[in-house]
Coordinates of C-alpha atoms in Angstrom, one line a residue:
M1399 CA 63.1 88.7 105.7
G1400 CA 61.8 87.6 102.3
V1401 CA 64.0 87.6 99.2
K1402 CA 63.9 90.9 97.3
T1403 CA 61.7 90.7 94.2
Q1404 CA 60.9 94.4 93.8
F1405 CA 63.4 97.1 93.0
S1406 CA 63.5 100.9 93.1
I1407 CA 64.9 102.9 90.1
K1408 CA 68.0 103.6 92.3
D1409 CA 68.4 99.8 92.6
L1410 CA 68.3 99.4 88.8
E1411 CA 70.9 102.2 88.5
N1412 CA 73.2 100.5 90.9
L1413 CA 72.9 97.1 89.2
S1414 CA 73.0 98.2 85.5
N1415 CA 75.2 101.3 85.7
V1416 CA 72.5 103.1 83.7
K1417 CA 71.6 106.4 85.3
A1418 CA 68.1 106.7 86.7
H1419 CA 67.4 109.7 84.5
T1420 CA 68.3 107.6 81.5
I1421 CA 66.1 104.8 82.6
R1422 CA 63.2 107.2 82.9
I1423 CA 63.8 108.5 79.4
W1424 CA 64.0 105.0 77.9
E1425 CA 60.7 104.2 79.6
K1426 CA 58.9 107.3 78.4
R1427 CA 60.3 107.3 74.8
Y1428 CA 60.6 103.6 74.0
N1429 CA 58.3 101.9 76.6
L1430 CA 61.3 99.8 77.5
L1431 CA 60.2 98.8 81.0
E1432 CA 56.8 98.6 82.6
P1433 CA 57.1 99.4 86.3
E1434 CA 54.3 99.3 88.8
R1435 CA 53.6 102.4 90.7
T1436 CA 52.8 102.9 94.4
D1437 CA 49.9 105.1 95.6
T1438 CA 52.4 107.9 95.8
N1439 CA 53.5 107.3 92.2
I1440 CA 56.9 105.8 93.0
R1441 CA 58.2 103.3 90.4
K1442 CA 58.6 99.7 91.5
Y1443 CA 60.3 97.2 89.2
N1444 CA 60.0 93.4 89.2
L1445 CA 62.7 90.8 88.5
E1446 CA 61.8 90.6 84.8
N1447 CA 62.3 94.4 84.4
L1448 CA 65.7 94.1 86.1
K1449 CA 66.9 91.2 83.8
K1450 CA 65.7 93.0 80.7
L1451 CA 67.5 96.2 81.7
L1452 CA 70.7 94.2 82.3
N1453 CA 70.4 92.8 78.7
V1454 CA 69.6 96.1 77.2
A1455 CA 72.5 97.8 79.1
Y1456 CA 74.9 95.2 77.9
L1457 CA 73.9 95.7 74.2
Y1458 CA 73.9 99.5 74.6
D1459 CA 77.5 99.4 76.0
Q1460 CA 78.5 97.4 72.9
G1461 CA 77.4 100.3 70.7
H1462 CA 73.8 99.3 69.7
K1463 CA 71.3 102.1 69.5
I1464 CA 68.7 102.1 72.2
S1465 CA 66.0 102.9 69.6
K1466 CA 66.7 99.6 67.8
I1467 CA 67.2 97.5 71.0
A1468 CA 63.8 98.7 72.3
K1469 CA 62.0 97.3 69.2
L1470 CA 63.4 93.8 69.7
E1471 CA 61.5 90.9 71.4
N1472 CA 63.3 89.2 74.3
S1473 CA 64.3 86.2 72.1
E1474 CA 65.8 88.6 69.6
I1475 CA 67.7 90.4 72.3
Q1476 CA 69.2 87.1 73.5
K1477 CA 70.3 86.2 70.0
L1478 CA 72.0 89.6 69.6
I1479 CA 73.7 89.1 73.0
Q1480 CA 75.1 85.7 71.9
K1481 CA 76.4 87.3 68.7
N1482 CA 78.1 90.1 70.5
S1483 CA 79.6 87.7 73.2
I1484 CA 82.3 86.4 70.9
N1485 CA 84.5 89.4 71.6
E1486 CA 83.0 90.5 74.9
T1487 CA 83.3 87.3 77.0
N1488 CA 83.9 89.0 80.4
S1489 CA 81.1 91.6 80.0
L1490 CA 78.6 88.9 79.1
A1491 CA 79.7 86.6 81.9
L1492 CA 79.2 89.4 84.5
K1493 CA 75.7 90.0 83.2
Q1494 CA 74.9 86.3 83.3
L1495 CA 76.3 85.8 86.8
K1496 CA 74.3 88.7 88.1
S1497 CA 71.2 87.1 86.5
A1498 CA 72.1 83.8 88.1
M1499 CA 72.4 85.5 91.5
F1500 CA 69.0 87.1 91.3
D1501 CA 67.3 83.9 90.0
F1502 CA 69.3 81.6 92.4
D1503 CA 70.1 79.8 89.2
D1504 CA 72.9 77.3 89.8
D1505 CA 72.7 76.0 86.2
L1506 CA 73.3 79.4 84.7
F1507 CA 76.3 79.9 86.9
Q1508 CA 77.7 76.5 85.9
Y1509 CA 77.1 77.2 82.2
T1510 CA 78.8 80.6 82.4
F1511 CA 81.8 79.2 84.2
T1512 CA 82.1 76.3 81.7
E1513 CA 82.0 78.7 78.7
L1514 CA 84.7 80.9 80.3
N1515 CA 86.8 77.8 81.1
K1516 CA 87.0 77.0 77.4
T1517 CA 89.3 79.9 76.7
K1518 CA 90.6 81.1 80.1
S1519 CA 92.7 79.7 82.9
F1520 CA 91.1 79.6 86.3
S1521 CA 93.4 82.5 87.4
E1522 CA 92.1 84.6 84.5
I1523 CA 88.5 83.7 85.3
F1524 CA 88.9 84.7 88.9
S1525 CA 90.8 87.9 88.3
E1526 CA 88.9 89.1 85.2
V1527 CA 85.3 88.0 86.1
F1528 CA 84.9 86.8 89.7
L1529 CA 86.8 89.7 91.4
P1530 CA 84.9 92.4 89.5
L1531 CA 81.6 90.6 90.3
L1532 CA 82.4 90.3 94.0
S1533 CA 83.4 94.0 94.1
D1534 CA 80.1 94.9 92.5
I1535 CA 78.2 92.7 94.9
G1536 CA 79.9 94.3 97.9
L1537 CA 78.7 97.7 96.8
L1538 CA 75.2 96.4 96.0
W1539 CA 74.9 94.8 99.4
Q1540 CA 76.0 98.0 101.2
T1541 CA 73.4 100.1 99.4
G1542 CA 70.6 97.5 100.2
T1543 CA 70.1 96.7 96.5
I1544 CA 70.5 93.0 97.1
D1545 CA 69.6 90.7 100.0
P1546 CA 72.3 88.8 102.0
S1547 CA 70.8 85.6 100.5
H1548 CA 71.8 86.8 97.0
E1549 CA 75.3 87.6 98.1
R1550 CA 75.8 84.3 100.0
F1551 CA 74.4 82.3 97.1
I1552 CA 76.8 83.6 94.5
S1553 CA 79.8 83.8 96.9
E1554 CA 79.3 80.1 97.9
L1555 CA 79.3 79.0 94.3
I1556 CA 82.5 81.0 93.6
K1557 CA 84.1 79.5 96.8
R1558 CA 83.3 76.0 95.6
K1559 CA 85.1 76.7 92.3
V1560 CA 88.2 77.9 94.1
I1561 CA 88.2 74.8 96.3
V1562 CA 87.8 72.5 93.2
A1563 CA 90.7 74.4 91.5
I1564 CA 92.9 73.8 94.5
D1565 CA 92.0 70.1 94.7
S1566 CA 92.7 69.7 91.0
L1567 CA 96.3 71.1 91.1
K1568 CA 98.6 68.4 89.8
T1569 CA 101.8 70.1 91.0
Q1570 CA 103.1 69.0 94.4
P1571 CA 104.4 71.7 96.8
N1572 CA 108.1 71.7 97.4
K1573 CA 108.3 70.6 101.0
S1574 CA 111.7 72.0 101.4
S1575 CA 110.7 75.4 100.1
S1576 CA 111.2 78.4 102.4
P1577 CA 109.2 80.1 103.7
V1578 CA 106.2 78.0 104.5
F1579 CA 103.0 80.1 104.1
A1580 CA 100.4 79.9 106.9
L1581 CA 97.1 81.4 105.7
F1582 CA 94.4 82.6 108.1
L1583 CA 91.7 85.2 108.7
P1584 CA 91.5 87.1 112.0
I1585 CA 88.7 87.0 114.5
G1586 CA 85.5 88.3 113.0
E1587 CA 86.6 88.1 109.4
I1588 CA 84.4 85.6 107.4
H1589 CA 85.1 86.6 103.8
E1590 CA 87.2 83.6 102.8
I1591 CA 87.2 83.7 99.0
G1592 CA 90.3 86.0 98.7
L1593 CA 92.3 83.8 101.1
L1594 CA 91.3 80.6 99.3
F1595 CA 92.4 82.1 95.9
T1596 CA 95.7 83.2 97.5
N1597 CA 96.2 79.6 98.6
F1598 CA 95.6 78.5 95.0
Q1599 CA 98.2 81.0 93.7
L1600 CA 100.8 79.7 96.2
L1601 CA 100.2 76.0 95.6
S1602 CA 100.2 76.4 91.9
R1603 CA 103.7 77.9 92.1
G1604 CA 105.0 75.1 94.3
F1605 CA 105.0 76.8 97.7
K1606 CA 104.1 74.8 100.9
T1607 CA 101.0 76.2 102.7
V1608 CA 99.2 75.6 105.9
Y1609 CA 95.6 76.7 105.5
L1610 CA 94.0 77.6 108.8
G1611 CA 90.8 79.3 107.5
T1612 CA 88.6 81.8 109.4
N1613 CA 88.4 83.3 112.9
I1614 CA 92.0 82.6 114.0
G1615 CA 93.3 84.6 117.0
I1616 CA 96.9 85.6 117.1
E1617 CA 97.5 83.3 120.1
S1618 CA 96.6 80.3 118.0
L1619 CA 99.3 81.1 115.5
V1620 CA 102.0 80.2 118.1
H1621 CA 101.4 76.5 117.5
I1622 CA 102.5 76.8 113.9
T1623 CA 105.8 78.3 114.9
N1624 CA 106.6 75.0 116.9
H1625 CA 106.7 73.1 113.6
Y1626 CA 108.4 75.4 111.0
N1627 CA 111.5 77.5 111.3
Q1628 CA 110.6 80.2 108.8
I1629 CA 107.0 81.1 108.3
C1630 CA 105.3 83.7 106.3
F1631 CA 101.9 84.3 107.8
L1632 CA 99.4 85.6 105.3
S1633 CA 96.0 87.2 106.0
Y1634 CA 93.2 88.9 104.1
F1635 CA 91.5 91.9 105.9
T1636 CA 88.2 92.7 104.2
V1637 CA 86.0 93.9 107.1
K1638 CA 88.1 93.0 110.2
P1639 CA 90.0 94.2 112.2
D1640 CA 88.6 97.7 112.4
L1641 CA 90.9 100.4 111.0
I1642 CA 91.6 101.8 114.4
E1643 CA 92.8 98.4 115.6
I1644 CA 95.2 97.5 112.8
R1645 CA 98.2 99.2 114.3
K1646 CA 97.6 97.4 117.6
Y1647 CA 97.1 94.1 115.7
L1648 CA 100.5 94.4 114.0
R1649 CA 102.2 95.2 117.4
D1650 CA 100.5 92.2 119.0
F1651 CA 101.6 89.9 116.1
N1652 CA 105.3 90.9 116.5
K1653 CA 105.1 90.7 120.3
R1654 CA 103.6 87.2 120.4
I1655 CA 104.7 85.5 117.1
S1656 CA 107.8 87.2 115.7
K1657 CA 109.8 88.9 118.5
D1658 CA 113.0 88.7 116.5
D1659 CA 111.4 89.3 113.1
Q1660 CA 112.0 85.6 112.3
H1661 CA 108.5 85.2 110.8
Q1662 CA 106.9 87.4 108.3
L1663 CA 103.3 88.7 108.0
W1664 CA 101.9 89.6 104.6
L1665 CA 98.5 91.4 104.5
L1666 CA 96.1 91.8 101.6
G1667 CA 92.5 93.0 101.3
A1668 CA 90.3 96.2 101.3
K1669 CA 91.2 97.2 104.9
V1670 CA 94.9 97.3 104.4
R1671 CA 94.8 99.3 101.2
K1672 CA 94.1 102.3 103.3
F1673 CA 97.4 101.6 105.2
S1674 CA 99.6 101.2 102.1
D1675 CA 101.8 104.1 103.4
L1676 CA 101.9 102.9 106.9
K1677 CA 105.5 102.4 108.2
T1678 CA 105.8 98.8 109.3
P1679 CA 108.6 96.6 110.8
P1680 CA 110.7 94.9 108.1
N1681 CA 108.9 91.5 108.6
I1682 CA 105.5 92.9 107.8
K1683 CA 104.5 93.6 104.2
I1684 CA 101.3 95.3 103.1
I1685 CA 100.3 94.3 99.6
A1686 CA 97.9 97.1 98.6
N1687 CA 97.3 95.9 95.0
N1688 CA 96.3 92.2 94.5
K1689 CA 97.9 92.4 91.0
D1690 CA 101.3 92.7 92.6
F1691 CA 101.0 89.4 94.5
P1692 CA 101.9 87.0 91.6
E1693 CA 104.9 89.1 90.7
L1694 CA 106.0 89.0 94.3
L1695 CA 105.8 85.2 94.4
E1696 CA 107.8 84.9 91.2
T1697 CA 110.5 87.1 92.7
L1698 CA 110.5 85.0 95.9
K1699 CA 110.8 81.7 93.9
K1700 CA 114.0 83.1 92.2
S1701 CA 115.6 84.2 95.4

């Protein structure tokens, strides 16, 4: 399948958060975009139309009147965006990263990250920019607005940044700290960015981690228990296991790994949010809100 270069008006709505009805009005009243039309009079927009709409939507959200934006040349729009970006760093970064994704533009991604890094910590960049971007991308992929190649391109760039951040940590984990965290993804789960960032959060606070990565079956976790007395297994459920299998997964974990509740299991991710009210054994903790995780670690450090 070729990379997507034409978009429907619904695609533009999904990407820009501007209603299709509004886009039509802007076209008719201000000649804002110039779509092609099929034989059946259906609008089709190219990549330049998409990027222009993202720029216009950004300025419109900042309070600029559409009547004035529509009169500007592209170069003037760019200058106005830069002027507004001083106080709207995150919004501009999200727009630029989406543009980088559609153009497969590694340089724009690197430039955007470098600018963010001048005023923000890596944790802030990830939480305030990367997470909202990944959330948007997930929805766009599900609706068919973007190709898998777009999603993989931007995800791999973010993944690299998390790995670099982990490697650059200057603090050394406390080898005597308890518990030791063993991080893994279950069979069939390939979305690793959340788990990688969780590893960064643990290491930056001095915890000892054992990073196992993707596609790890419960039976393989037994080997870790032969080396550490107290382990907190931690996993991120984004698409796997299926909702109907989660209860069985928790039972299997305690049957094979933690028969006497010696070892804990902490779960994060989109799948487990739907199970936030699920009654679990004392050694299993469901963390429904990612924002609670840092506070949980600080409490654990003090205990």
